[in-house]
Coordinates of C-alpha atoms (C1' of nucleotides) in Angstrom, one line a residue:
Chain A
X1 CA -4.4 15.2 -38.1
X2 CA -1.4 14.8 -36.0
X3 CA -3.0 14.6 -32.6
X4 CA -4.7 11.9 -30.2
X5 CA -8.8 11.4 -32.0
X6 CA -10.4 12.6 -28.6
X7 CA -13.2 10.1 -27.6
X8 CA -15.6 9.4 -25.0
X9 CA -15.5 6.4 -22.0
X10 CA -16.3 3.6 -23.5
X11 CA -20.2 3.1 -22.7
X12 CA -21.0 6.7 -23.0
X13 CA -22.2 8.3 -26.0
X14 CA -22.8 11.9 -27.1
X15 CA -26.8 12.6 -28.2
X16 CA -26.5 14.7 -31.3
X17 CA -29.9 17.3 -31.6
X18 CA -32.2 15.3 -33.2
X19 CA -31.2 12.1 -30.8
X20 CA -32.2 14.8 -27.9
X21 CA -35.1 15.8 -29.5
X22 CA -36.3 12.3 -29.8
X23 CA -35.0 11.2 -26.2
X24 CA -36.8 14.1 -25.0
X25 CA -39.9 12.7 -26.7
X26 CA -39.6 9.7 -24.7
X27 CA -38.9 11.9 -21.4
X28 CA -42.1 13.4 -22.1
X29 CA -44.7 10.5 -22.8
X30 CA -43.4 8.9 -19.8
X31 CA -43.6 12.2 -17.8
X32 CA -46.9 12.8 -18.6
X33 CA -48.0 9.4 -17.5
X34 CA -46.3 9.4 -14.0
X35 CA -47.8 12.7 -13.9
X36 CA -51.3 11.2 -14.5
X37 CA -51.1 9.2 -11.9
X38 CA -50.1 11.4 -9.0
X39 CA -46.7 11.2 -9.2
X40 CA -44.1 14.0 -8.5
X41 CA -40.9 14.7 -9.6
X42 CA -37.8 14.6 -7.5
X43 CA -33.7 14.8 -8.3
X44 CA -30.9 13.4 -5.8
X45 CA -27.2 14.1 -6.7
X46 CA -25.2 12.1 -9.3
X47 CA -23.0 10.7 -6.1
X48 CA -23.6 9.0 -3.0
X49 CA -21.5 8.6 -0.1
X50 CA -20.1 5.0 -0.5
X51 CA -21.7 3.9 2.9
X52 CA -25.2 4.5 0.9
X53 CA -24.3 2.6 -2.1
X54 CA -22.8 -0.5 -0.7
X55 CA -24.0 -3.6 0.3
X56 CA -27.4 -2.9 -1.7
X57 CA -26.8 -4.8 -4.7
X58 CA -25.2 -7.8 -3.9
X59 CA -21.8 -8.8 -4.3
X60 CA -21.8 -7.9 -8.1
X61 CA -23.1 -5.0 -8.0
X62 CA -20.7 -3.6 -5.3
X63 CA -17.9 -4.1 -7.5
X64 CA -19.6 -2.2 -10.7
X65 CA -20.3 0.7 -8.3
X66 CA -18.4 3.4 -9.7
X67 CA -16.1 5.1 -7.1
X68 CA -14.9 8.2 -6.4
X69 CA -11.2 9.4 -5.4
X70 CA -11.3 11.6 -2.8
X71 CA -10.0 15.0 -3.3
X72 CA -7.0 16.6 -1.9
X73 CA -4.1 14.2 -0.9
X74 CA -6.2 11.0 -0.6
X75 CA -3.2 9.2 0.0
X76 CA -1.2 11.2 2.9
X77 CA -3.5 8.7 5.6
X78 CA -2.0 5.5 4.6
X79 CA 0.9 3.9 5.7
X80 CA 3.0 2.8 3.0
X81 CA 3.4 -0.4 4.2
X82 CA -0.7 -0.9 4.2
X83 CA -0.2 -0.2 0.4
X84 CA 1.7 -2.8 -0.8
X85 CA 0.4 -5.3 1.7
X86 CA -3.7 -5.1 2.1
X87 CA -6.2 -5.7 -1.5
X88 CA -6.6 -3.1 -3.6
X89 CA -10.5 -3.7 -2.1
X90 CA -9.1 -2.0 1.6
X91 CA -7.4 0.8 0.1
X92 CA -10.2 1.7 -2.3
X93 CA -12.4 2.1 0.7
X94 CA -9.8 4.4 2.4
X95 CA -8.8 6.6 -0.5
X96 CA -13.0 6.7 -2.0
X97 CA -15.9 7.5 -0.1
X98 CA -18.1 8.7 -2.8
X99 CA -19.8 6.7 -6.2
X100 CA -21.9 7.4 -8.9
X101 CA -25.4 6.4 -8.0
X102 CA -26.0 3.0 -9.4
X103 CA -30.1 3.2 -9.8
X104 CA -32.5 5.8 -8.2
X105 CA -34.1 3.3 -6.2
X106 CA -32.0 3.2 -3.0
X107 CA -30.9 7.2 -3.3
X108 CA -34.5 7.3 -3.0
X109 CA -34.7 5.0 -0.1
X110 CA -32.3 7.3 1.3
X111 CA -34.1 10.9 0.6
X112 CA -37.0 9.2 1.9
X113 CA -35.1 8.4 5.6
X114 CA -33.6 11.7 5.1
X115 CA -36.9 13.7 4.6
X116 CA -39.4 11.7 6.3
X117 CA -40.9 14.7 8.0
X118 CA -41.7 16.7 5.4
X119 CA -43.3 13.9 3.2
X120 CA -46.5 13.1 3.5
X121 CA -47.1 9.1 3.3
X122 CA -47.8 7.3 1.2
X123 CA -45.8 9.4 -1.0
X124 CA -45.1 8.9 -4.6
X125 CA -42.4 10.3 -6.7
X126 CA -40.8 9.9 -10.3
X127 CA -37.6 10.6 -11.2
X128 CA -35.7 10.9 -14.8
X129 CA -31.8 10.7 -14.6
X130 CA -29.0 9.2 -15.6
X131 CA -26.7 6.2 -13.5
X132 CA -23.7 4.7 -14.1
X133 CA -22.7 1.4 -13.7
X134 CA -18.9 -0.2 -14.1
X135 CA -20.4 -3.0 -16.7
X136 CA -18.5 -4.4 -20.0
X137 CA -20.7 -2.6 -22.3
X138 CA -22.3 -4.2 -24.9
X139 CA -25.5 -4.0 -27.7
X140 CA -28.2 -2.4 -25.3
X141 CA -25.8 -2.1 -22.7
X142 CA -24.0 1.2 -21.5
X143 CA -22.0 2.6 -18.4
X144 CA -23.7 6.0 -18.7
X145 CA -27.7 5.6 -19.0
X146 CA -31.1 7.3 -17.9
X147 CA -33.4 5.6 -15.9
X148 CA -37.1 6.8 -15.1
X149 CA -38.6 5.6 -11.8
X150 CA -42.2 5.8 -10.3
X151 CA -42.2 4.7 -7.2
X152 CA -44.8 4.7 -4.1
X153 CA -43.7 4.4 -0.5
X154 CA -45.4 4.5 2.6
X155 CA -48.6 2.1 1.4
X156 CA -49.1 -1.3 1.8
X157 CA -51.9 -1.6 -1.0
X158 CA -51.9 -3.7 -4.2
X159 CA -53.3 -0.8 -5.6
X160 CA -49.9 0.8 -6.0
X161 CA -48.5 -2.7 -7.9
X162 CA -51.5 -2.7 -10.3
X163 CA -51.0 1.5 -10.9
X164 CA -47.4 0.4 -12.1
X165 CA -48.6 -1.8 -14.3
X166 CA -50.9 0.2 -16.1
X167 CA -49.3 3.1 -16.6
X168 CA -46.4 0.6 -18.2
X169 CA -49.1 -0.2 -20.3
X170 CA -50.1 3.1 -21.3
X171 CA -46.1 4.4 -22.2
X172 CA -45.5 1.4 -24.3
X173 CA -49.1 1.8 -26.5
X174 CA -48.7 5.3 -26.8
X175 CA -44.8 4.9 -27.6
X176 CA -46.3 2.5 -30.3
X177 CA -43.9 -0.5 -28.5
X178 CA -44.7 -3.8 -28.6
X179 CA -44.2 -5.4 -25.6
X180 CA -44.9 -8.4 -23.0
X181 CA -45.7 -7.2 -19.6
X182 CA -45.0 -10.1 -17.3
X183 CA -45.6 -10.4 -14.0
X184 CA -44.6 -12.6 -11.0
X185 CA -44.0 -12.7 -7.1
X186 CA -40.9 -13.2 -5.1
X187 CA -43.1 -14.7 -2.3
X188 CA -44.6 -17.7 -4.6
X189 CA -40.6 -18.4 -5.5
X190 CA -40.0 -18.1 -2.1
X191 CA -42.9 -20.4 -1.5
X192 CA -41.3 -22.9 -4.2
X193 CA -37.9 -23.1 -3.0
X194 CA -39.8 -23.7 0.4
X195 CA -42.0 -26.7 -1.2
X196 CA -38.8 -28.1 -3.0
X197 CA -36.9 -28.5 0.2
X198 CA -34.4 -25.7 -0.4
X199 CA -35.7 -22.3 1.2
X200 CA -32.0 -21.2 1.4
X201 CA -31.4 -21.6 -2.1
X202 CA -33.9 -18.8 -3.7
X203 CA -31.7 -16.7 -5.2
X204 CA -29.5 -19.5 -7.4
X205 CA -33.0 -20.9 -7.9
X206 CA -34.4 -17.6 -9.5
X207 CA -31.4 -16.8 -10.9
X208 CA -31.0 -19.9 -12.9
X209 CA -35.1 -20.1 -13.9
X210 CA -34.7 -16.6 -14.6
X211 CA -32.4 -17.7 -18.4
X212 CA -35.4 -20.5 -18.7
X213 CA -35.8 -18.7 -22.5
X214 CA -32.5 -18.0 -23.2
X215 CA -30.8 -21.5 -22.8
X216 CA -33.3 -23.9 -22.4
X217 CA -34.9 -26.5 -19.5
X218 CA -31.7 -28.4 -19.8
X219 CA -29.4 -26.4 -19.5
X220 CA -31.4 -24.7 -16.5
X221 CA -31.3 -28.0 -15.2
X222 CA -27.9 -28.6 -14.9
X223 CA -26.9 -24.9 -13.8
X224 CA -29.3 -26.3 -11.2
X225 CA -27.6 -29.2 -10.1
X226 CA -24.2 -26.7 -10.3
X227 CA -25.7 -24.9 -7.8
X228 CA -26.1 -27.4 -5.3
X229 CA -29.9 -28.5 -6.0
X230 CA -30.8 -32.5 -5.3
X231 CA -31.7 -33.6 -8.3
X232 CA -35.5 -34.6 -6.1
X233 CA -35.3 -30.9 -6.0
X234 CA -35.3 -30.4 -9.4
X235 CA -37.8 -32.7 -10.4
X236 CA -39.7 -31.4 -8.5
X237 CA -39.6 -27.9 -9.5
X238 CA -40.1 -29.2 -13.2
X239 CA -43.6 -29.2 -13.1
X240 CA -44.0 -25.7 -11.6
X241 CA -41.2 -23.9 -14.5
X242 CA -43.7 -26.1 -17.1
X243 CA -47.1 -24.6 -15.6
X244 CA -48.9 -23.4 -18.8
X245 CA -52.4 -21.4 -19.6
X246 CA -54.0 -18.5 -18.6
X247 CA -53.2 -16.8 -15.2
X248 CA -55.8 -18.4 -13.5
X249 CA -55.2 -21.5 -14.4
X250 CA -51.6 -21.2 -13.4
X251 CA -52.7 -19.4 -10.0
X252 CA -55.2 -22.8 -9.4
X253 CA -52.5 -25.1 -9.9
X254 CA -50.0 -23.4 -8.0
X255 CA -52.4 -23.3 -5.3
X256 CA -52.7 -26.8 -5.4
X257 CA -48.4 -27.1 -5.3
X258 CA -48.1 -24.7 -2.5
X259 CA -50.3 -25.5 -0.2
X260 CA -47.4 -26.2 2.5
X261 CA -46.2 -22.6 2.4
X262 CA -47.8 -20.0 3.9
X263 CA -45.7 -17.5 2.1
X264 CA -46.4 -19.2 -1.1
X265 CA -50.0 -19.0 -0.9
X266 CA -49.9 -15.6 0.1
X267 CA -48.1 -14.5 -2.9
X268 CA -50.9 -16.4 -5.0
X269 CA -53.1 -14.2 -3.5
X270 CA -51.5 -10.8 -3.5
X271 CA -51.0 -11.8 -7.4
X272 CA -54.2 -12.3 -8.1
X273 CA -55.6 -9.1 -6.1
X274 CA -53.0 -7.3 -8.6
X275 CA -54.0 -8.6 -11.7
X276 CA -58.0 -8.1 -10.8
X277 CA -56.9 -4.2 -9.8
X278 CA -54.7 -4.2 -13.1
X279 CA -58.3 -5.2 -14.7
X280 CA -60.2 -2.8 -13.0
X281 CA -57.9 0.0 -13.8
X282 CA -58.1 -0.7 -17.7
X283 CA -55.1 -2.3 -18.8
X284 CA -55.1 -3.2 -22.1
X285 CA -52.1 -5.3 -22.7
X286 CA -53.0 -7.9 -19.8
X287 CA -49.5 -8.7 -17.7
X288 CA -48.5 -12.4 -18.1
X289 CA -47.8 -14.6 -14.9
X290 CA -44.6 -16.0 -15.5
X291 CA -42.9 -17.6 -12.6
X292 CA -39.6 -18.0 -14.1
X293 CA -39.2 -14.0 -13.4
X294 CA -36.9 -13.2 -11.2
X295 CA -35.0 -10.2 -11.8
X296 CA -31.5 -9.6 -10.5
X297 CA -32.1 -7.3 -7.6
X298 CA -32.1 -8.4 -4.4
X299 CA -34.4 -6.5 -2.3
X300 CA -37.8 -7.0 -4.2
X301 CA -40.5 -8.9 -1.2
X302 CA -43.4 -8.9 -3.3
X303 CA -44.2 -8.4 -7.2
X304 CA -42.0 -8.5 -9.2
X305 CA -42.5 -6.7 -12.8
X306 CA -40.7 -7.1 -16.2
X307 CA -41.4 -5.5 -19.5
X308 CA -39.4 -7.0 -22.5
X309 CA -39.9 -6.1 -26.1
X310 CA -42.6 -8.6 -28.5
X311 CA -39.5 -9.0 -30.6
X312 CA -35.4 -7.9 -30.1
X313 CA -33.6 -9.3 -28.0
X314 CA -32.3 -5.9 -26.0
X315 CA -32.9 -7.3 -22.4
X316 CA -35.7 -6.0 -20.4
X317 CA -37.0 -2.5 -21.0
X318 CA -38.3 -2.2 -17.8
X319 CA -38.6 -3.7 -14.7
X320 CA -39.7 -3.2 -11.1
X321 CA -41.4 -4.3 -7.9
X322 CA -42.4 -4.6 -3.9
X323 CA -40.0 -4.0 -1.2
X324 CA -40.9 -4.2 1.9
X325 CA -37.9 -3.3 3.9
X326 CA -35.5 -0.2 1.9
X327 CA -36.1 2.2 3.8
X328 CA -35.3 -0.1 7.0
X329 CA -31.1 -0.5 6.0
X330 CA -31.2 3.5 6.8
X331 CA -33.2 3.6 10.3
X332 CA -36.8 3.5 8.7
X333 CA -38.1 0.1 9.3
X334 CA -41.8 -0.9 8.1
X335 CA -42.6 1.0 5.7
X336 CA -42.8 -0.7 2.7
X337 CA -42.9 0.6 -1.7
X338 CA -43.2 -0.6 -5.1
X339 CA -41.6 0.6 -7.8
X340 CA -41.3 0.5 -11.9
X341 CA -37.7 1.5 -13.9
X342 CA -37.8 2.5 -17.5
X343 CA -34.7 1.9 -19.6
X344 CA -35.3 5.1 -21.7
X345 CA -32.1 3.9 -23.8
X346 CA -33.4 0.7 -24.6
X347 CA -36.8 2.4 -25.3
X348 CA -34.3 4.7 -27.7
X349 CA -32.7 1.8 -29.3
X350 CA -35.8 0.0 -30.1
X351 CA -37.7 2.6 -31.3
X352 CA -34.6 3.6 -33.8
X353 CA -34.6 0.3 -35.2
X354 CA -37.9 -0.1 -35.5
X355 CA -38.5 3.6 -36.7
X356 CA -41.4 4.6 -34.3
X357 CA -40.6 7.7 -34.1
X358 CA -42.7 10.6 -35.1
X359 CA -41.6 12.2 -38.1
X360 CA -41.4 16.1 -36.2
X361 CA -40.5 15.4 -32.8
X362 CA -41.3 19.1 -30.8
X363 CA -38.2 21.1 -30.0
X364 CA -37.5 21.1 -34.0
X365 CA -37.2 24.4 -35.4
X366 CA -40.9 24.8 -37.3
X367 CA -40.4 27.8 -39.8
X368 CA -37.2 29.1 -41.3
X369 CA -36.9 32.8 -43.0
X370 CA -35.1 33.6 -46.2
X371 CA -32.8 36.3 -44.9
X372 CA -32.3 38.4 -48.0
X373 CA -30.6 41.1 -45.8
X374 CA -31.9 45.0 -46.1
X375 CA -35.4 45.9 -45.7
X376 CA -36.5 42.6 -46.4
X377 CA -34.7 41.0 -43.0
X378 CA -36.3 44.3 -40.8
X379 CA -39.6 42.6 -42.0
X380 CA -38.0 39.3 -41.4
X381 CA -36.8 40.1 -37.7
X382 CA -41.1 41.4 -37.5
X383 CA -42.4 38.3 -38.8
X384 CA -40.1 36.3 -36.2
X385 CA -40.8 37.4 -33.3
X386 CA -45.0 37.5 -34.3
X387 CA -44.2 33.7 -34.5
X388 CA -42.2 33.5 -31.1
X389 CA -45.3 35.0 -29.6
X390 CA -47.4 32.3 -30.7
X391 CA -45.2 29.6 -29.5
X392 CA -44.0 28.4 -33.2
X393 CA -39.8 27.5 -33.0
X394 CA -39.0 30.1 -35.5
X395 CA -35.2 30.6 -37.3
X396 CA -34.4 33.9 -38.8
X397 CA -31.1 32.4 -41.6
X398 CA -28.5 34.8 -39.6
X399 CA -26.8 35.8 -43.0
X400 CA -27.9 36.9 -46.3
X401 CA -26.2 33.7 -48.0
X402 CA -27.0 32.4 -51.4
X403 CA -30.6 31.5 -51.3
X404 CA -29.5 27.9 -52.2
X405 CA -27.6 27.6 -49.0
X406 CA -30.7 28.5 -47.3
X407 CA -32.9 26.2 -48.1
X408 CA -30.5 23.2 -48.1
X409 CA -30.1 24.4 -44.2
X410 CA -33.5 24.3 -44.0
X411 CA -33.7 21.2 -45.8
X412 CA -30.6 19.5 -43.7
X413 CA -32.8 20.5 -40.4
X414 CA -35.8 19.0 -41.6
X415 CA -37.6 22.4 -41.0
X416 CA -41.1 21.6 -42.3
X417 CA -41.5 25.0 -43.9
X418 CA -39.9 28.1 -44.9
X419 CA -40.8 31.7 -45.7
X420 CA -39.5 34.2 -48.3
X421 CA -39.8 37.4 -48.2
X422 CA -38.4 39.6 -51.1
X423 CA -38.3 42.6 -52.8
X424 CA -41.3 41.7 -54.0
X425 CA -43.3 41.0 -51.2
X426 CA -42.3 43.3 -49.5
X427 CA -43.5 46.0 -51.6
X428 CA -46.9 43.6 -51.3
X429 CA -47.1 43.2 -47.9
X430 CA -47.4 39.3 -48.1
X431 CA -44.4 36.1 -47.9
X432 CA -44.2 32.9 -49.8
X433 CA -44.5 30.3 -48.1
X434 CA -43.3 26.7 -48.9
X435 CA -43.8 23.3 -47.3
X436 CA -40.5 21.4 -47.6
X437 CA -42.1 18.0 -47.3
X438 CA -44.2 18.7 -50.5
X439 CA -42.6 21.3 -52.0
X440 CA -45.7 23.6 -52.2
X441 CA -45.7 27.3 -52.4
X442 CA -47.7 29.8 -51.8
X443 CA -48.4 33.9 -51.2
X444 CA -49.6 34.5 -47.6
X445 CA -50.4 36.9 -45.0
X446 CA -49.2 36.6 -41.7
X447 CA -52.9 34.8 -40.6
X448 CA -52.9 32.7 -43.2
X449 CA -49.1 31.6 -42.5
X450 CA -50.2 30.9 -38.7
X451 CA -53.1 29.1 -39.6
X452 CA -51.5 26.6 -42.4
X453 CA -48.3 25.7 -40.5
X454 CA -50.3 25.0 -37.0
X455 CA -52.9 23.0 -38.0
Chain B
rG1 C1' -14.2 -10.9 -13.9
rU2 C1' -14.1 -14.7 -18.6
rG3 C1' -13.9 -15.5 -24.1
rA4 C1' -13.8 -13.9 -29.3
rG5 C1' -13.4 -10.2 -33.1
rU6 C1' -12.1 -5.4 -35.1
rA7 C1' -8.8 -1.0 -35.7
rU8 C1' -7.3 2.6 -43.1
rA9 C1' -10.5 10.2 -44.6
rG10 C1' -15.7 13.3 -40.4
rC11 C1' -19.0 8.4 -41.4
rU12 C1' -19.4 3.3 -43.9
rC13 C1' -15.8 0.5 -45.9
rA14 C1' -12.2 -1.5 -50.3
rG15 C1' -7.1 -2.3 -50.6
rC16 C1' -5.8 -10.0 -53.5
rU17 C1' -0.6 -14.5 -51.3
rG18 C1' 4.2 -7.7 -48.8
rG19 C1' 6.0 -4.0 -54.4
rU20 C1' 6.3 3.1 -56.6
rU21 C1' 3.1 9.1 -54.9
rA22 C1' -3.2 4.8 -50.2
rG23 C1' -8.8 4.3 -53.0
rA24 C1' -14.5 4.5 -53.3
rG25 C1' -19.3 6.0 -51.7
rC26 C1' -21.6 9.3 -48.3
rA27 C1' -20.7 14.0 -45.8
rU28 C1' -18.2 19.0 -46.1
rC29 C1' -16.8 23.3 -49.1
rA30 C1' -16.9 25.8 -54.0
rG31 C1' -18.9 26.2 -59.0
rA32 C1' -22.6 25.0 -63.2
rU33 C1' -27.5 28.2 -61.3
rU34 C1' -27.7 36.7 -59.1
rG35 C1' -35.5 34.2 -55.8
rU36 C1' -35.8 28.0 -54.1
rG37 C1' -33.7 22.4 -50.8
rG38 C1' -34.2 17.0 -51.1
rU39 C1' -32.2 15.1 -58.4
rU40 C1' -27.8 15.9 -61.8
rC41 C1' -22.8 17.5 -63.4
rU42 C1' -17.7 19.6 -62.3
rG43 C1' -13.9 20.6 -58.9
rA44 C1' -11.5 21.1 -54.0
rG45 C1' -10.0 20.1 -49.1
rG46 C1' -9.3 16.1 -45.8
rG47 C1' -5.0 10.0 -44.1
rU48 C1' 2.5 10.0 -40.7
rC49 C1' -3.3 3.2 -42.4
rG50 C1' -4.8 3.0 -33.4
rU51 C1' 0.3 3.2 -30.8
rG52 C1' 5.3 0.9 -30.0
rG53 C1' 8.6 -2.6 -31.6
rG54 C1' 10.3 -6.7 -35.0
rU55 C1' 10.9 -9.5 -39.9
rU56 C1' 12.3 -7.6 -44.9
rC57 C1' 15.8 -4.3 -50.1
rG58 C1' 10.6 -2.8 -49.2
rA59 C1' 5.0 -3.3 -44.4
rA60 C1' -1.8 -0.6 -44.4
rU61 C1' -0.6 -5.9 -45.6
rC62 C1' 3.4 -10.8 -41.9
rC63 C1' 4.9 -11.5 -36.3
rC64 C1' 4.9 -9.7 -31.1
rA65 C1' 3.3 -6.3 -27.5
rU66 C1' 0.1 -2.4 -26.1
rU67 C1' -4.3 0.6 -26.1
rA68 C1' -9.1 1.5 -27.7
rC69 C1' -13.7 -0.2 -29.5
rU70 C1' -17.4 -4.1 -30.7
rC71 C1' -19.9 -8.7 -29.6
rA72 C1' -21.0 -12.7 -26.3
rC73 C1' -20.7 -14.9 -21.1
rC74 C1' -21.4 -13.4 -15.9
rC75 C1' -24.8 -9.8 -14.4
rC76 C1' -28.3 -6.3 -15.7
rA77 C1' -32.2 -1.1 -17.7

RNA sequence: GUGAGUAUAGCUCAGCUGGUUAGAGCAUCAGAUUGUGGUUCUGAGGGUCGUGGGUUCGAAUCCCAUUACUCACCCCA
């Protein structure tokens, strides 16, 4: 091999058929839930104009936006002298006006600005597609990945919150995951930072709580005080990251802390009307109040939703939440959503390791034939299409190989059974058939062979 | 953006403090087996040791640079 090993961006990865197969498993249990619930499916392009993208994720998230060149000569507008002289930050804005979208929440917030008279509120959508995002990969971590959003907009009601919930509940029991659902608001940390004397500090405040697991009260603590907390501040915000029991013993107390802020006891109460509709609706896994939630985006108002894995430590799996105002940075003020995200590559990566996948996922070819060529494949070419009919992923072995070739292609696809026909049976009008997995064989007519390899 | 590690066959790796023609397992292909895979046996193909430079009689091995990848931090699905 004398030439450059081609490879892919780092970050992105090729999905071989059975990876598909089972990502498309996940698609579908996650489909079919959204689906259950009233939601619809939508696509927006790959790309956004720039102006869309920007200014949405905060500072760090502008700069993993990736951007893209413009075509033609995207550099005949500049003066030379502007090249050498302004940040590299200028020019890219001059020679890019296009990036790959960076979630599907705020191309959504823009279709929905965009198409606003042809949706009927409150509306509620799902979409299943890939972003891109100009991170250092790393273990559960990728440039290129697919995300899969419900979202509601247009409705006010806790209703919507709870629904998320649930139906997060549903996809990880009938993915067989087992996860934490936790739950939390921004108003109550908003209410906190109130209570602790530093309102304008929310967001180093969340931030910092948010790695309360990871790296411990102490060192919270003194990322804290790093950030430009009083140390009054901090001890007072001690008892509220230590709060402990059951939801409503955490909801009483924090009553009892926040009764200064308005916002704060609003957000108690939202909470609680969530978890009661949560309740109501059947949730199984009941969502854990944990105020040291906080979640990187910016733009969540109200609830604020995480799902993370019992055991692993791959980062969230999902995550979502209220915002009031999306809609409002494109011309659509007051009209307010909530939204869930589903890391369908981290679902991927933890169901792999944990091998949770189902030994046949659909799409897998069902039934190979023996292709013995002559007579015997006119019968075979029959017998196929019989099978197509009735909706069972058939193979017809394109050459008459060695028989031993055959079945160690059936046996390398992990096709559960395979039919012979022969000289022999085709004088008799019947097959063998064999299961692969036990290595049973049998004679059988084409009713018999529909009826053993479908039930 | 910051820090650390790795780079040898399609894949996973071995190759000791530098010493002839670079190894294994798995995978692939062929045969043992002219109607039977997942077991066994035999054989074959496949590598300018990431790239460029340096030290040396001699470099996969030591040094420098560079690129790519991996892991962690930041941040996040």
């Amino acid at each position: 091999m004398n030439y450059q090993k081609p490879s892919q961006p780092k970050g992105t990865r090729d999905f071989s058929p059975v990876e598909m197969n089972r990502r498309n498993y996940i698609f579908r249990i996650i489909k079919e839930t959204f689906e259950l619930y009233g939601y619809q499916p939508i696509e927006t392009p790959a790309m956004e104009n720039l102006t869309t993208l920007l200014g949405k994720y905060g500072e760090e998230g502008d700069k993993l936006i990736f951007r893209i060149l413009n075509s033609g000569d995207f550099i005949s507008g500049i003066d030379p002298s502007e090249l050498l002289n302004s940040s590299s930050q200028k020019i890219s804005g001059k020679i890019s006006e296009k990036g790959l979208r960076y979630d599907l929440t705020v191309p959504f917030a823009r279709y929905v600005v965009q198409h606003r008279n042809e949706i009927t509120f409150p509306f509620k959508r799902y979409q299943l597609q890939p972003v891109w995002r100009a991170d250092r990969p790393q273990k559960g971590r990728y440039r290129e990945f697919y995300q899969c959003d419900a979202d509601v907009i247009g409705s006010d009601s806790l209703i919507n919150d709870a629904e998320l919930l649930v139906m997060a509940d549903q996809i990880f029991r009938k993915l067989n995951i087992g996860v934490a659902i936790k739950l939390n608001s921004r108003k109550i940390l908003t209410g906190i930072a109130e209570i602790i004397g530093h309102p304008d500090k929310i967001i180093d405040i969340t931030v910092s709580i948010d790695k309360l697991d990871k790296i411990g009260i102490d060192k919270v603590n003194e990322e804290l005080a790093e950030r430009g907390l009083d140390q009054s501040a901090i001890s007072k915000l001690q008892p509220i990251i230590n709060l402990s029991g059951s939801n409503e013993q955490k909801l009483d107390r924090l009553k009892e802390l926040l009764t200064s802020s308005e916002i704060g006891k609003a957000g108690i109460e939202e909470t609680a009307e969530v978890l009661k509709f949560a309740e109501q609706m059947g949730i199984v896994d009941k969502p854990e109040l944990d105020l040291t939630l906080a979640r990187g985006l910016n733009y969540y108002t109200g609830t604020i939703i995480e799902v993370k894995a019992t055991e692993a430590g791959i980062g969230s799996l999902s995550g979502g939440g209220r915002y009031d105002n999306l809609t409002g940075i494109f011309g659509l003020p007051g009209v307010s959503g909530t939204g869930i995200s589903f890391g369908a590559d981290r679902i991927y990566d933890i169901m792999n390791e944990k091998n949770l996948f189902p030994e046949h996922t659909s799409g897998a070819t069902h039934v190979l034939l023996i292709n013995f060529g002559g007579n015997e494949s006119i019968a075979c070419l029959k017998l196929a299409s019989f099978l197509r009919e009735h909706n069972i992923n058939t193979e017809f072995y394109p050459e008459d190989a060695k028989i031993k070739k055959q079945f160690a292609y059936a046996d390398n696809k992990q096709i559960p059974w395979v039919v012979i026909i022969g000289e022999n049976e085709l004088a008799t009008n019947t097959m063998q058939l064999k299961n692969m997995h036990t290595g049973e064989q049998k004679t059988a007519d084409q009713q018999l062979l529909l009826q053993i390899i479908t039930e």
